[in-house]
PDB file of N, CA, C and O in Angstrom:
ATOM      1  N   MET A   1       1.234  -6.896 -26.667  1.00  0.00           N
ATOM      2  CA  MET A   1       1.585  -5.371 -25.640  1.00  0.00           C
ATOM      3  C   MET A   1       0.112  -4.794 -25.498  1.00  0.00           C
ATOM      4  O   MET A   1      -0.566  -4.256 -25.654  1.00  0.00           O
ATOM      5  N   GLU A   2      -0.004  -5.846 -24.091  1.00  0.00           N
ATOM      6  CA  GLU A   2      -1.619  -6.225 -23.786  1.00  0.00           C
ATOM      7  C   GLU A   2      -1.903  -4.530 -23.344  1.00  0.00           C
ATOM      8  O   GLU A   2      -2.500  -3.946 -23.199  1.00  0.00           O
ATOM      9  N   LYS A   3      -0.153  -3.486 -22.847  1.00  0.00           N
ATOM     10  CA  LYS A   3      -0.917  -2.028 -22.650  1.00  0.00           C
ATOM     11  C   LYS A   3      -0.063  -1.091 -23.191  1.00  0.00           C
ATOM     12  O   LYS A   3      -2.078  -0.631 -22.969  1.00  0.00           O
ATOM     13  N   LEU A   4      -0.531  -1.721 -24.387  1.00  0.00           N
ATOM     14  CA  LEU A   4      -0.837  -0.736 -25.935  1.00  0.00           C
ATOM     15  C   LEU A   4      -1.878  -0.896 -26.150  1.00  0.00           C
ATOM     16  O   LEU A   4      -3.212   0.264 -26.289  1.00  0.00           O
ATOM     17  N   ARG A   5      -2.725  -1.870 -25.808  1.00  0.00           N
ATOM     18  CA  ARG A   5      -4.063  -2.262 -26.349  1.00  0.00           C
ATOM     19  C   ARG A   5      -4.598  -1.819 -25.179  1.00  0.00           C
ATOM     20  O   ARG A   5      -5.700  -0.642 -25.696  1.00  0.00           O
ATOM     21  N   GLU A   6      -4.746  -1.606 -24.069  1.00  0.00           N
ATOM     22  CA  GLU A   6      -5.290  -0.688 -22.413  1.00  0.00           C
ATOM     23  C   GLU A   6      -5.587   0.870 -22.810  1.00  0.00           C
ATOM     24  O   GLU A   6      -6.445   1.178 -23.060  1.00  0.00           O
ATOM     25  N   PHE A   7      -3.847   0.895 -23.079  1.00  0.00           N
ATOM     26  CA  PHE A   7      -4.105   2.774 -23.805  1.00  0.00           C
ATOM     27  C   PHE A   7      -5.110   2.737 -24.642  1.00  0.00           C
ATOM     28  O   PHE A   7      -5.908   4.062 -25.017  1.00  0.00           O
ATOM     29  N   ARG A   8      -5.320   2.435 -25.872  1.00  0.00           N
ATOM     30  CA  ARG A   8      -5.675   2.687 -27.145  1.00  0.00           C
ATOM     31  C   ARG A   8      -7.646   2.566 -26.459  1.00  0.00           C
ATOM     32  O   ARG A   8      -8.232   3.356 -26.890  1.00  0.00           O
ATOM     33  N   ILE A   9      -7.838   1.773 -26.275  1.00  0.00           N
ATOM     34  CA  ILE A   9      -9.198   1.661 -25.061  1.00  0.00           C
ATOM     35  C   ILE A   9      -9.272   2.218 -24.021  1.00  0.00           C
ATOM     36  O   ILE A   9     -10.712   2.600 -24.176  1.00  0.00           O
ATOM     37  N   GLU A  10      -8.370   2.951 -23.824  1.00  0.00           N
ATOM     38  CA  GLU A  10      -8.730   3.698 -22.165  1.00  0.00           C
ATOM     39  C   GLU A  10      -9.181   5.290 -23.345  1.00  0.00           C
ATOM     40  O   GLU A  10      -9.787   5.861 -22.257  1.00  0.00           O
ATOM     41  N   LYS A  11      -8.453   5.159 -24.314  1.00  0.00           N
ATOM     42  CA  LYS A  11      -8.664   6.258 -25.072  1.00  0.00           C
ATOM     43  C   LYS A  11      -9.612   6.630 -26.435  1.00  0.00           C
ATOM     44  O   LYS A  11     -10.843   7.190 -26.706  1.00  0.00           O
ATOM     45  N   GLY A  12     -10.830   5.532 -25.920  1.00  0.00           N
ATOM     46  CA  GLY A  12     -12.241   5.104 -26.818  1.00  0.00           C
ATOM     47  C   GLY A  12     -11.851   4.953 -28.155  1.00  0.00           C
ATOM     48  O   GLY A  12     -12.059   5.665 -29.386  1.00  0.00           O
ATOM     49  N   LEU A  13     -10.475   4.849 -28.654  1.00  0.00           N
ATOM     50  CA  LEU A  13     -10.574   4.289 -30.258  1.00  0.00           C
ATOM     51  C   LEU A  13      -9.627   3.466 -30.446  1.00  0.00           C
ATOM     52  O   LEU A  13     -10.071   2.199 -30.048  1.00  0.00           O
ATOM     53  N   THR A  14     -10.309   3.297 -32.325  1.00  0.00           N
ATOM     54  CA  THR A  14     -10.165   1.271 -32.321  1.00  0.00           C
ATOM     55  C   THR A  14      -8.678   1.593 -33.505  1.00  0.00           C
ATOM     56  O   THR A  14      -8.113   2.542 -33.333  1.00  0.00           O
ATOM     57  N   GLN A  15      -8.072   0.205 -32.869  1.00  0.00           N
ATOM     58  CA  GLN A  15      -7.426   0.171 -34.447  1.00  0.00           C
ATOM     59  C   GLN A  15      -6.962   0.993 -35.007  1.00  0.00           C
ATOM     60  O   GLN A  15      -5.944   1.544 -35.615  1.00  0.00           O
ATOM     61  N   GLU A  16      -8.012   1.354 -36.299  1.00  0.00           N
ATOM     62  CA  GLU A  16      -7.851   1.886 -37.130  1.00  0.00           C
ATOM     63  C   GLU A  16      -7.788   3.704 -36.857  1.00  0.00           C
ATOM     64  O   GLU A  16      -6.865   3.710 -37.552  1.00  0.00           O
ATOM     65  N   GLU A  17      -8.293   3.643 -35.830  1.00  0.00           N
ATOM     66  CA  GLU A  17      -7.525   5.355 -35.402  1.00  0.00           C
ATOM     67  C   GLU A  17      -6.920   6.020 -34.919  1.00  0.00           C
ATOM     68  O   GLU A  17      -6.112   6.973 -35.258  1.00  0.00           O
ATOM     69  N   MET A  18      -6.121   4.656 -34.096  1.00  0.00           N
ATOM     70  CA  MET A  18      -5.195   4.384 -33.568  1.00  0.00           C
ATOM     71  C   MET A  18      -4.041   4.641 -35.301  1.00  0.00           C
ATOM     72  O   MET A  18      -3.118   6.257 -35.022  1.00  0.00           O
ATOM     73  N   ALA A  19      -3.957   3.416 -35.753  1.00  0.00           N
ATOM     74  CA  ALA A  19      -3.306   3.638 -37.083  1.00  0.00           C
ATOM     75  C   ALA A  19      -3.233   5.489 -37.406  1.00  0.00           C
ATOM     76  O   ALA A  19      -1.936   5.593 -37.875  1.00  0.00           O
ATOM     77  N   LYS A  20      -4.774   5.708 -38.154  1.00  0.00           N
ATOM     78  CA  LYS A  20      -4.426   6.693 -39.175  1.00  0.00           C
ATOM     79  C   LYS A  20      -3.615   8.335 -37.894  1.00  0.00           C
ATOM     80  O   LYS A  20      -2.947   8.801 -38.475  1.00  0.00           O
ATOM     81  N   LEU A  21      -4.182   7.951 -36.424  1.00  0.00           N
ATOM     82  CA  LEU A  21      -3.859   8.942 -35.850  1.00  0.00           C
ATOM     83  C   LEU A  21      -1.806   9.223 -36.038  1.00  0.00           C
ATOM     84  O   LEU A  21      -1.117  10.366 -35.904  1.00  0.00           O
ATOM     85  N   LEU A  22      -1.040   8.393 -35.932  1.00  0.00           N
ATOM     86  CA  LEU A  22      -0.210   7.658 -35.843  1.00  0.00           C
ATOM     87  C   LEU A  22       0.505   7.871 -36.954  1.00  0.00           C
ATOM     88  O   LEU A  22       1.950   7.670 -37.409  1.00  0.00           O
ATOM     89  N   HIS A  23      -0.438   7.670 -38.749  1.00  0.00           N
ATOM     90  CA  HIS A  23       0.646   7.752 -39.612  1.00  0.00           C
ATOM     91  C   HIS A  23       0.843   6.334 -39.810  1.00  0.00           C
ATOM     92  O   HIS A  23       2.355   7.116 -40.354  1.00  0.00           O
ATOM     93  N   ILE A  24       0.711   5.329 -39.879  1.00  0.00           N
ATOM     94  CA  ILE A  24       1.135   4.652 -40.245  1.00  0.00           C
ATOM     95  C   ILE A  24      -0.141   3.301 -40.552  1.00  0.00           C
ATOM     96  O   ILE A  24      -1.674   3.660 -40.414  1.00  0.00           O
ATOM     97  N   THR A  25       0.493   2.222 -41.213  1.00  0.00           N
ATOM     98  CA  THR A  25      -0.945   1.095 -41.837  1.00  0.00           C
ATOM     99  C   THR A  25      -1.235   0.516 -40.164  1.00  0.00           C
ATOM    100  O   THR A  25      -0.802   0.714 -39.476  1.00  0.00           O
ATOM    101  N   LEU A  26      -2.644   0.239 -40.842  1.00  0.00           N
ATOM    102  CA  LEU A  26      -3.423  -0.691 -39.620  1.00  0.00           C
ATOM    103  C   LEU A  26      -2.900  -1.263 -39.404  1.00  0.00           C
ATOM    104  O   LEU A  26      -2.617  -2.315 -38.390  1.00  0.00           O
ATOM    105  N   SER A  27      -2.362  -2.395 -40.665  1.00  0.00           N
ATOM    106  CA  SER A  27      -1.687  -3.766 -40.566  1.00  0.00           C
ATOM    107  C   SER A  27      -0.537  -3.055 -39.018  1.00  0.00           C
ATOM    108  O   SER A  27      -0.230  -4.719 -38.856  1.00  0.00           O
ATOM    109  N   MET A  28       0.138  -3.034 -39.841  1.00  0.00           N
ATOM    110  CA  MET A  28       1.503  -2.861 -39.121  1.00  0.00           C
ATOM    111  C   MET A  28       1.094  -2.295 -37.286  1.00  0.00           C
ATOM    112  O   MET A  28       1.906  -2.844 -36.575  1.00  0.00           O
ATOM    113  N   TYR A  29       0.024  -0.936 -36.808  1.00  0.00           N
ATOM    114  CA  TYR A  29      -0.388  -1.682 -35.615  1.00  0.00           C
ATOM    115  C   TYR A  29      -0.916  -2.201 -35.262  1.00  0.00           C
ATOM    116  O   TYR A  29      -0.219  -2.722 -34.021  1.00  0.00           O
ATOM    117  N   GLU A  30      -1.333  -3.488 -36.248  1.00  0.00           N
ATOM    118  CA  GLU A  30      -1.908  -4.131 -35.416  1.00  0.00           C
ATOM    119  C   GLU A  30      -1.392  -4.831 -34.914  1.00  0.00           C
ATOM    120  O   GLU A  30      -1.014  -5.862 -33.828  1.00  0.00           O
ATOM    121  N   LYS A  31      -0.105  -5.952 -36.050  1.00  0.00           N
ATOM    122  CA  LYS A  31       1.321  -6.325 -35.657  1.00  0.00           C
ATOM    123  C   LYS A  31       1.752  -5.869 -34.336  1.00  0.00           C
ATOM    124  O   LYS A  31       2.033  -6.322 -33.129  1.00  0.00           O
ATOM    125  N   VAL A  32       1.820  -4.384 -33.863  1.00  0.00           N
ATOM    126  CA  VAL A  32       2.601  -3.766 -32.596  1.00  0.00           C
ATOM    127  C   VAL A  32       1.867  -4.179 -31.438  1.00  0.00           C
ATOM    128  O   VAL A  32       2.298  -4.927 -30.413  1.00  0.00           O
ATOM    129  N   GLU A  33       0.559  -4.056 -32.112  1.00  0.00           N
ATOM    130  CA  GLU A  33      -0.127  -4.259 -30.136  1.00  0.00           C
ATOM    131  C   GLU A  33      -0.436  -5.891 -29.989  1.00  0.00           C
ATOM    132  O   GLU A  33      -0.530  -6.217 -29.108  1.00  0.00           O
ATOM    133  N   ARG A  34      -0.593  -6.786 -30.799  1.00  0.00           N
ATOM    134  CA  ARG A  34      -0.926  -7.806 -31.054  1.00  0.00           C
ATOM    135  C   ARG A  34       0.766  -8.915 -30.627  1.00  0.00           C
ATOM    136  O   ARG A  34       0.755  -9.665 -29.931  1.00  0.00           O
ATOM    137  N   GLY A  35       1.815  -8.331 -30.353  1.00  0.00           N
ATOM    138  CA  GLY A  35       3.927  -8.159 -30.306  1.00  0.00           C
ATOM    139  C   GLY A  35       4.613  -9.037 -31.046  1.00  0.00           C
ATOM    140  O   GLY A  35       4.843  -9.596 -30.969  1.00  0.00           O
ATOM    141  N   ARG A  36       3.901  -8.467 -32.501  1.00  0.00           N
ATOM    142  CA  ARG A  36       3.967  -9.653 -33.818  1.00  0.00           C
ATOM    143  C   ARG A  36       4.888  -8.921 -34.056  1.00  0.00           C
ATOM    144  O   ARG A  36       5.901  -9.743 -35.356  1.00  0.00           O
ATOM    145  N   ALA A  37       5.055  -7.637 -33.940  1.00  0.00           N
ATOM    146  CA  ALA A  37       6.686  -6.876 -34.552  1.00  0.00           C
ATOM    147  C   ALA A  37       6.264  -5.705 -32.572  1.00  0.00           C
ATOM    148  O   ALA A  37       5.969  -5.755 -32.271  1.00  0.00           O
ATOM    149  N   GLY A  38       7.895  -5.676 -32.987  1.00  0.00           N
ATOM    150  CA  GLY A  38       8.501  -4.421 -32.016  1.00  0.00           C
ATOM    151  C   GLY A  38       7.915  -3.095 -32.634  1.00  0.00           C
ATOM    152  O   GLY A  38       7.970  -2.547 -33.675  1.00  0.00           O
ATOM    153  N   ALA A  39       7.740  -2.201 -31.754  1.00  0.00           N
ATOM    154  CA  ALA A  39       7.901  -0.979 -32.010  1.00  0.00           C
ATOM    155  C   ALA A  39       9.279  -0.266 -31.863  1.00  0.00           C
ATOM    156  O   ALA A  39       9.842  -0.212 -30.481  1.00  0.00           O
ATOM    157  N   SER A  40       9.276   0.289 -33.119  1.00  0.00           N
ATOM    158  CA  SER A  40       9.872   0.961 -33.820  1.00  0.00           C
ATOM    159  C   SER A  40      10.188   2.085 -32.525  1.00  0.00           C
ATOM    160  O   SER A  40       9.550   2.728 -31.960  1.00  0.00           O
ATOM    161  N   ALA A  41      11.521   3.008 -32.888  1.00  0.00           N
ATOM    162  CA  ALA A  41      11.675   4.288 -31.742  1.00  0.00           C
ATOM    163  C   ALA A  41      10.894   5.115 -32.536  1.00  0.00           C
ATOM    164  O   ALA A  41      10.140   6.075 -32.262  1.00  0.00           O
ATOM    165  N   ALA A  42      10.583   4.900 -34.119  1.00  0.00           N
ATOM    166  CA  ALA A  42       9.757   5.685 -34.760  1.00  0.00           C
ATOM    167  C   ALA A  42       8.394   6.084 -34.188  1.00  0.00           C
ATOM    168  O   ALA A  42       7.757   6.619 -34.412  1.00  0.00           O
ATOM    169  N   PHE A  43       7.960   4.846 -34.070  1.00  0.00           N
ATOM    170  CA  PHE A  43       6.407   3.862 -33.770  1.00  0.00           C
ATOM    171  C   PHE A  43       6.071   4.860 -32.315  1.00  0.00           C
ATOM    172  O   PHE A  43       5.286   5.696 -32.216  1.00  0.00           O
ATOM    173  N   MET A  44       7.175   4.774 -31.192  1.00  0.00           N
ATOM    174  CA  MET A  44       7.191   5.121 -29.973  1.00  0.00           C
ATOM    175  C   MET A  44       6.858   6.781 -29.862  1.00  0.00           C
ATOM    176  O   MET A  44       6.325   7.597 -29.307  1.00  0.00           O
ATOM    177  N   ARG A  45       8.374   7.410 -30.995  1.00  0.00           N
ATOM    178  CA  ARG A  45       8.152   8.777 -30.641  1.00  0.00           C
ATOM    179  C   ARG A  45       6.796   9.085 -31.776  1.00  0.00           C
ATOM    180  O   ARG A  45       6.287  10.854 -31.200  1.00  0.00           O
ATOM    181  N   ARG A  46       6.910   9.276 -32.659  1.00  0.00           N
ATOM    182  CA  ARG A  46       5.336   9.290 -33.055  1.00  0.00           C
ATOM    183  C   ARG A  46       3.317   9.334 -32.279  1.00  0.00           C
ATOM    184  O   ARG A  46       3.129   9.725 -31.338  1.00  0.00           O
ATOM    185  N   LEU A  47       3.453   8.112 -31.071  1.00  0.00           N
ATOM    186  CA  LEU A  47       2.291   7.698 -29.905  1.00  0.00           C
ATOM    187  C   LEU A  47       3.063   9.131 -29.180  1.00  0.00           C
ATOM    188  O   LEU A  47       1.523  10.012 -28.705  1.00  0.00           O
ATOM    189  N   LYS A  48       3.641   9.322 -28.783  1.00  0.00           N
ATOM    190  CA  LYS A  48       4.581  10.213 -27.904  1.00  0.00           C
ATOM    191  C   LYS A  48       3.966  11.645 -28.341  1.00  0.00           C
ATOM    192  O   LYS A  48       3.428  12.564 -27.309  1.00  0.00           O
ATOM    193  N   ALA A  49       3.655  11.825 -29.539  1.00  0.00           N
ATOM    194  CA  ALA A  49       4.124  13.499 -30.811  1.00  0.00           C
ATOM    195  C   ALA A  49       2.445  13.383 -29.930  1.00  0.00           C
ATOM    196  O   ALA A  49       1.680  14.446 -29.937  1.00  0.00           O
ATOM    197  N   VAL A  50       1.482  12.307 -30.340  1.00  0.00           N
ATOM    198  CA  VAL A  50       0.044  12.749 -30.047  1.00  0.00           C
ATOM    199  C   VAL A  50      -0.598  12.376 -28.773  1.00  0.00           C
ATOM    200  O   VAL A  50      -1.379  13.158 -28.843  1.00  0.00           O
ATOM    201  N   PHE A  51      -0.093  12.051 -28.442  1.00  0.00           N
ATOM    202  CA  PHE A  51      -0.210  11.272 -27.036  1.00  0.00           C
ATOM    203  C   PHE A  51       0.667  11.928 -25.944  1.00  0.00           C
ATOM    204  O   PHE A  51       1.445  10.872 -25.324  1.00  0.00           O
ATOM    205  N   PRO A  52       0.819  12.992 -25.455  1.00  0.00           N
ATOM    206  CA  PRO A  52       1.986  13.587 -24.821  1.00  0.00           C
ATOM    207  C   PRO A  52       2.149  13.120 -23.112  1.00  0.00           C
ATOM    208  O   PRO A  52       2.738  12.881 -22.459  1.00  0.00           O
ATOM    209  N   GLU A  53       0.581  12.184 -22.434  1.00  0.00           N
ATOM    210  CA  GLU A  53       0.827  11.812 -21.590  1.00  0.00           C
ATOM    211  C   GLU A  53       0.962  10.277 -21.399  1.00  0.00           C
ATOM    212  O   GLU A  53       0.983   9.773 -20.141  1.00  0.00           O
ATOM    213  N   ALA A  54       1.823   9.657 -23.133  1.00  0.00           N
ATOM    214  CA  ALA A  54       1.743   8.991 -22.328  1.00  0.00           C
ATOM    215  C   ALA A  54       3.472   8.248 -21.981  1.00  0.00           C
ATOM    216  O   ALA A  54       3.989   8.878 -21.828  1.00  0.00           O
ATOM    217  N   ASN A  55       2.893   7.381 -21.314  1.00  0.00           N
ATOM    218  CA  ASN A  55       3.651   6.481 -20.606  1.00  0.00           C
ATOM    219  C   ASN A  55       5.079   5.933 -21.425  1.00  0.00           C
ATOM    220  O   ASN A  55       4.862   4.797 -21.119  1.00  0.00           O
ATOM    221  N   ILE A  56       6.226   6.408 -22.254  1.00  0.00           N
ATOM    222  CA  ILE A  56       6.227   5.000 -23.150  1.00  0.00           C
ATOM    223  C   ILE A  56       6.948   3.614 -22.403  1.00  0.00           C
ATOM    224  O   ILE A  56       7.015   2.799 -21.947  1.00  0.00           O
ATOM    225  N   ASP A  57       7.438   4.194 -20.935  1.00  0.00           N
ATOM    226  CA  ASP A  57       8.102   3.042 -20.308  1.00  0.00           C
ATOM    227  C   ASP A  57       6.949   1.853 -19.861  1.00  0.00           C
ATOM    228  O   ASP A  57       7.497   0.614 -19.979  1.00  0.00           O
ATOM    229  N   LEU A  58       6.249   2.705 -19.294  1.00  0.00           N
ATOM    230  CA  LEU A  58       5.069   1.270 -18.833  1.00  0.00           C
ATOM    231  C   LEU A  58       4.769   0.600 -20.525  1.00  0.00           C
ATOM    232  O   LEU A  58       4.045  -0.441 -19.876  1.00  0.00           O
ATOM    233  N   LEU A  59       4.097   1.431 -21.419  1.00  0.00           N
ATOM    234  CA  LEU A  59       3.507   1.058 -22.282  1.00  0.00           C
ATOM    235  C   LEU A  59       3.970  -0.113 -22.704  1.00  0.00           C
ATOM    236  O   LEU A  59       4.209  -1.346 -23.474  1.00  0.00           O
ATOM    237  N   PHE A  60       5.744  -0.080 -23.072  1.00  0.00           N
ATOM    238  CA  PHE A  60       6.308  -0.697 -23.485  1.00  0.00           C
ATOM    239  C   PHE A  60       7.932  -1.594 -23.222  1.00  0.00           C
ATOM    240  O   PHE A  60       7.770  -2.694 -23.702  1.00  0.00           O
ATOM    241  N   PHE A  61       7.725  -0.968 -21.556  1.00  0.00           N
ATOM    242  CA  PHE A  61       9.370  -2.335 -21.188  1.00  0.00           C
ATOM    243  C   PHE A  61       8.810  -2.130 -19.779  1.00  0.00           C
ATOM    244  O   PHE A  61       9.890  -2.940 -18.664  1.00  0.00           O
ATOM    245  N   ALA A  62       7.711  -1.898 -19.469  1.00  0.00           N
ATOM    246  CA  ALA A  62       7.804  -2.154 -17.693  1.00  0.00           C
ATOM    247  C   ALA A  62       7.516  -4.117 -18.101  1.00  0.00           C
ATOM    248  O   ALA A  62       6.712  -4.609 -18.928  1.00  0.00           O
ATOM    249  N   ASP A  63       7.800  -4.862 -17.133  1.00  0.00           N
ATOM    250  CA  ASP A  63       7.374  -5.772 -16.719  1.00  0.00           C
ATOM    251  C   ASP A  63       6.115  -6.491 -15.881  1.00  0.00           C
ATOM    252  O   ASP A  63       6.213  -5.473 -15.083  1.00  0.00           O
ATOM    253  N   ASN A  64       5.309  -7.247 -16.652  1.00  0.00           N
ATOM    254  CA  ASN A  64       3.943  -7.241 -16.166  1.00  0.00           C
ATOM    255  C   ASN A  64       4.210  -7.968 -14.301  1.00  0.00           C
ATOM    256  O   ASN A  64       3.341  -8.550 -13.909  1.00  0.00           O
ATOM    257  N   SER A  65       5.504  -8.974 -14.543  1.00  0.00           N
ATOM    258  CA  SER A  65       5.328 -10.132 -13.318  1.00  0.00           C
ATOM    259  C   SER A  65       6.417  -9.608 -12.091  1.00  0.00           C
ATOM    260  O   SER A  65       6.581  -9.885 -12.106  1.00  0.00           O
ATOM    261  N   ASN A  66       6.989  -9.387 -11.257  1.00  0.00           N
ATOM    262  CA  ASN A  66       7.773  -8.788 -10.877  1.00  0.00           C
ATOM    263  C   ASN A  66       8.814  -9.799 -10.538  1.00  0.00           C
ATOM    264  O   ASN A  66       8.888  -9.847  -9.139  1.00  0.00           O
ATOM    265  N   LYS A  67       9.075 -10.458 -11.446  1.00  0.00           N
ATOM    266  CA  LYS A  67      10.037 -11.987 -11.179  1.00  0.00           C
ATOM    267  C   LYS A  67      11.043 -11.193 -11.933  1.00  0.00           C
ATOM    268  O   LYS A  67      11.164 -10.680 -12.652  1.00  0.00           O
ATOM    269  N   ILE A  68      12.312 -12.118 -11.747  1.00  0.00           N
ATOM    270  CA  ILE A  68      13.710 -11.934 -11.784  1.00  0.00           C
ATOM    271  C   ILE A  68      13.503 -13.516 -12.519  1.00  0.00           C
ATOM    272  O   ILE A  68      13.760 -14.223 -12.126  1.00  0.00           O
ATOM    273  N   ALA A  69      14.368 -12.761 -12.973  1.00  0.00           N
ATOM    274  CA  ALA A  69      14.700 -14.488 -14.970  1.00  0.00           C
ATOM    275  C   ALA A  69      16.351 -14.949 -14.146  1.00  0.00           C
ATOM    276  O   ALA A  69      17.427 -13.504 -14.226  1.00  0.00           O
ATOM    277  N   VAL A  70      16.476 -15.502 -14.139  1.00  0.00           N
ATOM    278  CA  VAL A  70      17.552 -16.296 -14.080  1.00  0.00           C
ATOM    279  C   VAL A  70      18.039 -17.287 -15.222  1.00  0.00           C
ATOM    280  O   VAL A  70      17.463 -18.138 -14.769  1.00  0.00           O
ATOM    281  N   ASN A  71      19.337 -17.594 -15.473  1.00  0.00           N
ATOM    282  CA  ASN A  71      19.853 -18.015 -16.459  1.00  0.00           C
ATOM    283  C   ASN A  71      19.964 -18.951 -15.851  1.00  0.00           C
ATOM    284  O   ASN A  71      21.631 -18.886 -15.446  1.00  0.00           O
ATOM    285  N   VAL A  72      20.146 -20.510 -15.715  1.00  0.00           N
ATOM    286  CA  VAL A  72      20.720 -21.727 -15.190  1.00  0.00           C
ATOM    287  C   VAL A  72      21.570 -22.422 -16.241  1.00  0.00           C
ATOM    288  O   VAL A  72      20.927 -22.676 -17.398  1.00  0.00           O
TER     289      VAL A  72
END
């Protein structure tokens, strides 16, 4: 989740500080940021509550590649 990492860095926060703000464990935050765990709806709601300016679509759903996936 590169966008989530970039967002955190723009805010000048460590992973530990983000976890505390979101009231989750550091381990869980690290997993989401590294893409080893998906961001739950609760995670996204907490992020939006703490950072109302956060664009959830861009952070979690935007495709960075402008490519169209085609299954053949």
